[in-house]
Coordinates of C-alpha atoms in Angstrom, one line a residue:
H1442 CA 8.8 12.5 -11.7
V1443 CA 7.3 13.7 -8.4
I1444 CA 5.4 16.5 -10.2
F1445 CA 4.2 14.1 -12.9
I1446 CA 2.9 11.7 -10.4
L1447 CA 1.2 14.4 -8.4
V1448 CA -0.6 15.8 -11.5
I1449 CA -1.6 12.3 -12.7
A1450 CA -3.0 11.4 -9.3
A1451 CA -4.9 14.6 -8.9
S1452 CA -6.2 14.4 -12.4
L1453 CA -7.5 10.9 -11.9
L1454 CA -9.3 11.8 -8.7
F1455 CA -10.7 15.1 -9.8
Q1456 CA -12.0 13.8 -13.2
R1457 CA -14.5 11.7 -11.3
E1458 CA -15.2 14.0 -8.4
F1459 CA -16.0 16.9 -10.5
I1460 CA -18.7 15.1 -12.5
S1461 CA -21.1 16.7 -10.1
K1462 CA -21.0 19.5 -7.5
Y1463 CA -22.5 17.1 -4.9
L1464 CA -20.6 14.4 -3.0
L1465 CA -20.2 11.1 -4.7
G1466 CA -19.9 7.6 -3.1
H1467 CA -21.3 5.7 -0.2
D1468 CA -19.3 6.1 3.0
V1469 CA -18.7 9.8 2.4
F1470 CA -22.3 10.7 3.4
G1471 CA -22.0 9.3 6.8
E1472 CA -18.5 10.9 7.1
F1473 CA -20.0 14.3 6.0
Y1474 CA -22.8 14.0 8.6
V1475 CA -20.4 13.7 11.6
F1476 CA -18.3 16.5 10.2
R1477 CA -21.4 18.7 10.1
L1478 CA -22.1 17.9 13.8
A1479 CA -18.6 18.9 14.7
N1480 CA -18.6 22.0 12.6
A1481 CA -22.0 23.2 13.7
N1482 CA -21.0 23.1 17.3
S1483 CA -17.4 24.2 16.7
S1484 CA -16.4 21.3 18.9
W1485 CA -16.2 17.5 18.6
N1486 CA -18.5 15.6 20.9
A1487 CA -17.3 12.0 21.3
V1488 CA -20.8 10.9 22.5
L1489 CA -23.7 10.6 20.1
S1490 CA -27.3 9.9 20.9
S1491 CA -28.5 6.2 20.9
G1492 CA -30.4 6.9 17.7
E1493 CA -27.2 7.5 15.9
R1494 CA -25.5 4.3 17.0
D1495 CA -24.6 3.3 13.5
L1496 CA -22.4 6.4 13.3
F1497 CA -20.5 5.8 16.4
N1498 CA -17.4 4.4 14.6
Y1499 CA -17.6 7.3 12.1
N1500 CA -17.8 9.9 14.9
A1501 CA -14.7 8.4 16.5
M1502 CA -12.5 9.2 13.6
L1503 CA -10.8 12.6 14.0
S1504 CA -10.0 12.3 10.2
I1505 CA -13.6 13.2 9.3
T1506 CA -14.7 15.3 12.4
I1507 CA -11.9 17.6 13.6
L1508 CA -9.7 17.6 10.5
P1509 CA -12.3 18.9 8.1
T1510 CA -13.6 21.4 10.5
I1511 CA -10.2 22.9 10.9
Y1512 CA -9.7 23.1 7.1
S1513 CA -13.2 24.5 6.6
N1514 CA -12.6 27.3 9.1
L1515 CA -9.0 28.2 8.1
L1516 CA -9.7 28.2 4.5
N1517 CA -13.1 29.8 5.0
I1518 CA -14.8 27.4 2.5
K1519 CA -17.8 25.1 2.7
G1520 CA -17.5 21.6 4.0
E1521 CA -18.5 20.2 0.7
W1522 CA -15.5 21.6 -0.9
V1523 CA -13.2 20.4 1.8
F1524 CA -14.4 16.9 1.0
K1525 CA -14.2 17.4 -2.8
V1526 CA -10.9 19.2 -3.1
V1527 CA -8.8 19.2 0.1
Y1528 CA -9.1 15.6 0.8
L1529 CA -8.3 14.6 -2.8
L1530 CA -5.2 16.8 -2.8
L1531 CA -4.1 15.1 0.4
Y1532 CA -4.8 11.7 -1.1
S1533 CA -2.7 12.6 -4.2
L1534 CA 0.3 12.6 -1.8
V1535 CA -0.1 8.8 -1.3
P1536 CA 1.4 8.0 -4.8
V1537 CA 4.1 10.6 -4.1
S1538 CA 5.0 8.9 -0.9
L1539 CA 5.0 5.5 -2.6
Y1540 CA 7.3 6.9 -5.3
Q1541 CA 9.7 8.2 -2.7
T1542 CA 9.7 4.9 -0.9
Y1543 CA 10.3 2.9 -4.1
Y1544 CA 13.0 5.3 -5.2
Q1545 CA 15.0 4.6 -2.0
R1546 CA 15.2 0.9 -2.8
F1547 CA 14.7 0.4 -6.6
G1548 CA 15.7 3.6 -8.4
R1549 CA 13.9 6.3 -10.4
L1550 CA 12.5 4.3 -13.3
T1551 CA 11.2 1.4 -11.3
A1552 CA 9.7 3.7 -8.7
F1553 CA 7.8 5.7 -11.4
L1554 CA 6.4 2.7 -13.1
S1555 CA 5.4 1.0 -9.9
T1556 CA 3.6 4.2 -8.7
F1557 CA 2.0 4.6 -12.2
Y1558 CA 0.8 1.1 -12.0
F1559 CA -0.7 1.7 -8.6
M1560 CA -2.7 4.7 -9.8
L1561 CA -4.1 2.9 -12.8
F1562 CA -6.3 0.7 -10.7
P1563 CA -9.9 2.1 -10.3
R1564 CA -9.7 1.3 -6.5
F1565 CA -7.4 4.3 -6.3
Y1566 CA -9.5 7.0 -8.0
I1567 CA -13.0 5.9 -7.2
L1568 CA -12.4 5.6 -3.3
S1569 CA -15.0 7.7 -1.6
S1570 CA -14.1 7.1 2.1
R1571 CA -12.2 10.2 3.2
R1572 CA -11.1 8.6 6.5
Q1573 CA -9.5 5.9 4.4
M1574 CA -7.7 8.4 2.3
I1575 CA -6.1 10.0 5.4
A1576 CA -5.3 6.6 6.9
E1577 CA -3.6 5.4 3.7
L1578 CA -1.4 8.5 3.7
F1579 CA -0.1 7.8 7.2
L1580 CA 0.3 4.1 6.3
V1581 CA 2.6 4.8 3.4
L1582 CA 4.5 7.3 5.4
M1583 CA 5.2 4.6 8.0
I1584 CA 6.4 2.3 5.2
F1585 CA 8.7 5.1 3.9
L1586 CA 10.2 5.3 7.4
I1587 CA 11.0 1.7 7.4
I1588 CA 12.7 1.9 4.0
D1589 CA 14.6 5.2 4.3
R1590 CA 17.8 4.7 6.4
G1591 CA 18.9 8.2 5.8
I1592 CA 16.8 9.4 8.7
E1593 CA 18.3 9.1 12.2
R1594 CA 16.9 6.0 14.0
R1595 CA 15.5 7.9 16.9
K1596 CA 13.7 10.4 14.7
R1597 CA 12.3 7.5 12.6
Q1598 CA 10.8 5.9 15.7
I1599 CA 9.3 9.1 17.0
L1600 CA 7.7 9.8 13.6
F1601 CA 6.6 6.1 13.4
T1602 CA 4.8 6.5 16.7
I1603 CA 3.1 9.7 15.7
F1604 CA 2.0 8.3 12.4
G1605 CA 0.8 5.1 14.1
A1606 CA -1.3 7.2 16.5
A1607 CA -2.7 9.2 13.5
L1608 CA -3.7 6.0 11.8
V1609 CA -5.6 4.7 14.8
V1610 CA -7.8 7.9 14.9
S1611 CA -8.2 7.9 11.1
H1612 CA -9.7 4.5 10.1
Y1613 CA -10.6 1.6 12.4
S1614 CA -10.5 -1.2 9.7
L1615 CA -7.1 -0.2 8.5
S1616 CA -5.9 0.1 12.0
Y1617 CA -6.8 -3.5 12.7
V1618 CA -5.2 -4.7 9.6
Y1619 CA -2.0 -2.7 10.4
L1620 CA -1.9 -3.9 14.0
F1621 CA -2.0 -7.5 12.7
L1622 CA 0.8 -6.9 10.2
I1623 CA 3.0 -4.9 12.5
L1624 CA 2.7 -7.6 15.3
F1625 CA 3.5 -10.3 12.7
T1626 CA 6.6 -8.3 11.6
W1627 CA 7.8 -7.8 15.1
L1628 CA 7.4 -11.4 16.1
S1629 CA 9.2 -12.7 12.9
M1630 CA 12.1 -10.2 13.5
T1631 CA 12.3 -11.3 17.1
I1632 CA 12.6 -15.0 16.2
E1633 CA 15.0 -14.4 13.4
E1634 CA 17.3 -12.1 15.4
R1635 CA 18.0 -15.1 17.8
H1636 CA 19.3 -17.1 14.9
W1637 CA 20.7 -14.7 12.3
L1638 CA 21.7 -11.5 14.2
T1639 CA 25.4 -11.7 13.3
R1640 CA 24.9 -13.1 9.9
W1641 CA 22.3 -10.7 8.7
N1642 CA 23.1 -7.7 10.9
L1643 CA 19.6 -7.5 12.2
G1644 CA 18.6 -5.2 15.0
T1645 CA 21.1 -2.4 14.4
S1646 CA 18.8 0.2 12.7
K1647 CA 15.3 -1.3 12.8
T1648 CA 12.3 0.9 13.2
V1649 CA 9.7 -1.6 14.4
M1650 CA 10.4 -2.2 18.1
G1651 CA 8.5 -4.2 20.8
V1652 CA 7.7 -0.9 22.7
F1653 CA 6.1 0.6 19.6
V1654 CA 3.9 -2.5 19.0
L1655 CA 2.8 -2.5 22.7
L1656 CA 2.1 1.2 22.5
L1657 CA 0.1 0.8 19.2
F1658 CA -2.0 -1.9 20.9
V1659 CA -2.7 0.3 23.9
M1660 CA -3.6 3.3 21.7
T1661 CA -6.0 1.2 19.6
L1662 CA -7.8 -0.5 22.4
S1663 CA -8.0 2.7 24.5
W1664 CA -9.4 4.8 21.7
Y1665 CA -12.0 2.4 20.7
T1666 CA -12.9 1.5 24.2
Y1667 CA -13.5 5.1 25.5
V1668 CA -14.4 7.0 22.3
S1669 CA -16.2 4.5 20.0
V1670 CA -18.1 1.3 20.6
A1671 CA -16.3 -1.5 22.3
P1672 CA -13.2 -2.6 20.3
S1673 CA -14.3 -6.3 20.6
R1674 CA -17.5 -5.3 18.7
T1675 CA -15.8 -3.4 15.9
F1676 CA -13.0 -6.0 15.7
F1677 CA -15.3 -9.0 15.5
D1678 CA -17.6 -7.1 13.2
F1679 CA -14.6 -6.5 11.0
I1680 CA -13.6 -10.3 11.1
A1681 CA -17.2 -11.3 10.4
N1682 CA -17.4 -9.0 7.3
V1683 CA -14.2 -10.3 5.9
S1684 CA -15.0 -13.9 6.5
G1685 CA -18.6 -13.4 5.3
S1686 CA -17.4 -11.6 2.1
F1687 CA -14.9 -14.5 1.3
L1688 CA -17.3 -17.4 2.1
T1689 CA -20.4 -16.0 0.6
D1690 CA -19.8 -13.1 -1.8
F1691 CA -16.4 -14.1 -3.1
L1692 CA -17.6 -17.5 -4.1
N1693 CA -20.8 -16.1 -5.6
P1694 CA -20.0 -14.3 -8.8
E1695 CA -23.4 -12.7 -9.1
S1696 CA -22.9 -10.7 -5.9
R1697 CA -20.4 -8.6 -7.8
G1698 CA -23.0 -7.0 -10.1
E1699 CA -21.3 -5.4 -13.0
I1700 CA -18.1 -7.2 -12.3
Y1701 CA -20.0 -10.5 -12.8
E1702 CA -19.1 -10.9 -16.4
A1703 CA -15.6 -9.8 -16.0
I1704 CA -14.6 -12.5 -13.5
S1705 CA -14.4 -15.4 -16.1
P1706 CA -15.4 -16.1 -19.6
L1707 CA -17.4 -19.0 -18.2
F1708 CA -20.0 -16.7 -16.8
G1709 CA -20.8 -14.9 -20.0
P1710 CA -19.3 -13.3 -23.1
L1711 CA -16.8 -10.7 -22.5
S1712 CA -16.4 -7.6 -24.4
L1713 CA -12.9 -6.5 -25.4
P1714 CA -12.6 -3.8 -22.6
Q1715 CA -13.9 -6.3 -20.0
F1716 CA -11.4 -9.0 -21.1
V1717 CA -8.5 -6.5 -20.9
D1718 CA -9.7 -5.3 -17.5
S1719 CA -10.0 -8.8 -16.2
A1720 CA -6.6 -9.8 -17.5
I1721 CA -4.8 -6.7 -16.1
N1722 CA -6.3 -7.2 -12.6
K1723 CA -5.4 -10.8 -12.6
L1724 CA -1.8 -10.0 -13.5
S1725 CA -1.2 -8.0 -10.4
Y1726 CA -1.6 -11.2 -8.2
F1727 CA 0.9 -13.0 -10.4
F1728 CA 3.4 -10.2 -10.0
I1729 CA 3.0 -10.2 -6.2
I1730 CA 3.8 -13.8 -6.1
I1731 CA 6.9 -13.3 -8.2
G1732 CA 8.0 -10.4 -6.1
V1733 CA 7.6 -12.3 -2.8
I1734 CA 9.7 -15.3 -4.2
Y1735 CA 12.4 -12.8 -5.5
L1736 CA 12.4 -11.0 -2.1
F1737 CA 13.1 -14.1 -0.1
R1738 CA 15.7 -15.4 -2.6
N1739 CA 17.8 -12.3 -2.1
F1740 CA 17.9 -12.0 1.6
K1741 CA 21.3 -13.6 1.9
Q1742 CA 22.7 -11.2 -0.7
K1743 CA 21.7 -8.3 1.7
E1744 CA 19.9 -6.6 -1.0
F1745 CA 16.9 -6.5 1.4
D1746 CA 16.8 -6.5 5.2
W1747 CA 14.4 -8.7 7.2
E1748 CA 12.4 -5.7 8.5
Y1749 CA 11.6 -4.7 4.8

């Protein structure tokens, strides 16, 4: 199953990327520019000129400056092929990691179908941001560490810290999202431990500790303070973009361009492929709701632990 998933993931990613010998997408061009700066100088300069201010955040990401420079020199290939091949091969490991995570909890068949469902969505195989590819890989690896209890607790926490630090220097937006989620997780576990420690056997093998949450906060704030623009600026820009997208773009179907007709039959006639695509995308939200309800209903049966 692992080989099947790897082949499917790589095929979906390459069938789009190899349409052209040039880079495809939007963010990838800014990422490639900061890579070229690091590669040309054989060193990474954390400080850019004021005329390149829009690239400050890109330049702060080691996932698109130092990492591709290393691969380009070790493999002796041009940077374009690092971005078109190496990154996609690394991103193909995300579904593989998800499969291993699901397999720990739900078994082989459910793990395969869940991972296959994840790969079917266009968001997976049209992603152009290389820094997000690397960040997602570290994110799913951290989820795996929470689920897999076969790894000794201390080793899990060390790896958890390393992957958390790697996430911070890979993608700023995903770092902020993860920082919020991990803080929410730790606070919830802390509150529940005081009431249900004996009943649910919490705290005996958990991976998410207060020390890690504090360390992740320090790493995030320190990195974006001294290497990138002020974290307050990137954080509030991120919040403004999310709220603006929801309040303006989300409520305005015309802002979605080609997706406009697929949102609802009320906005125009749907072809059969558009209708199927719209229905399948809406089904995922329904399944998430069902899954969350099922999750909380089975806590007392100890099928799931609170950290999960």
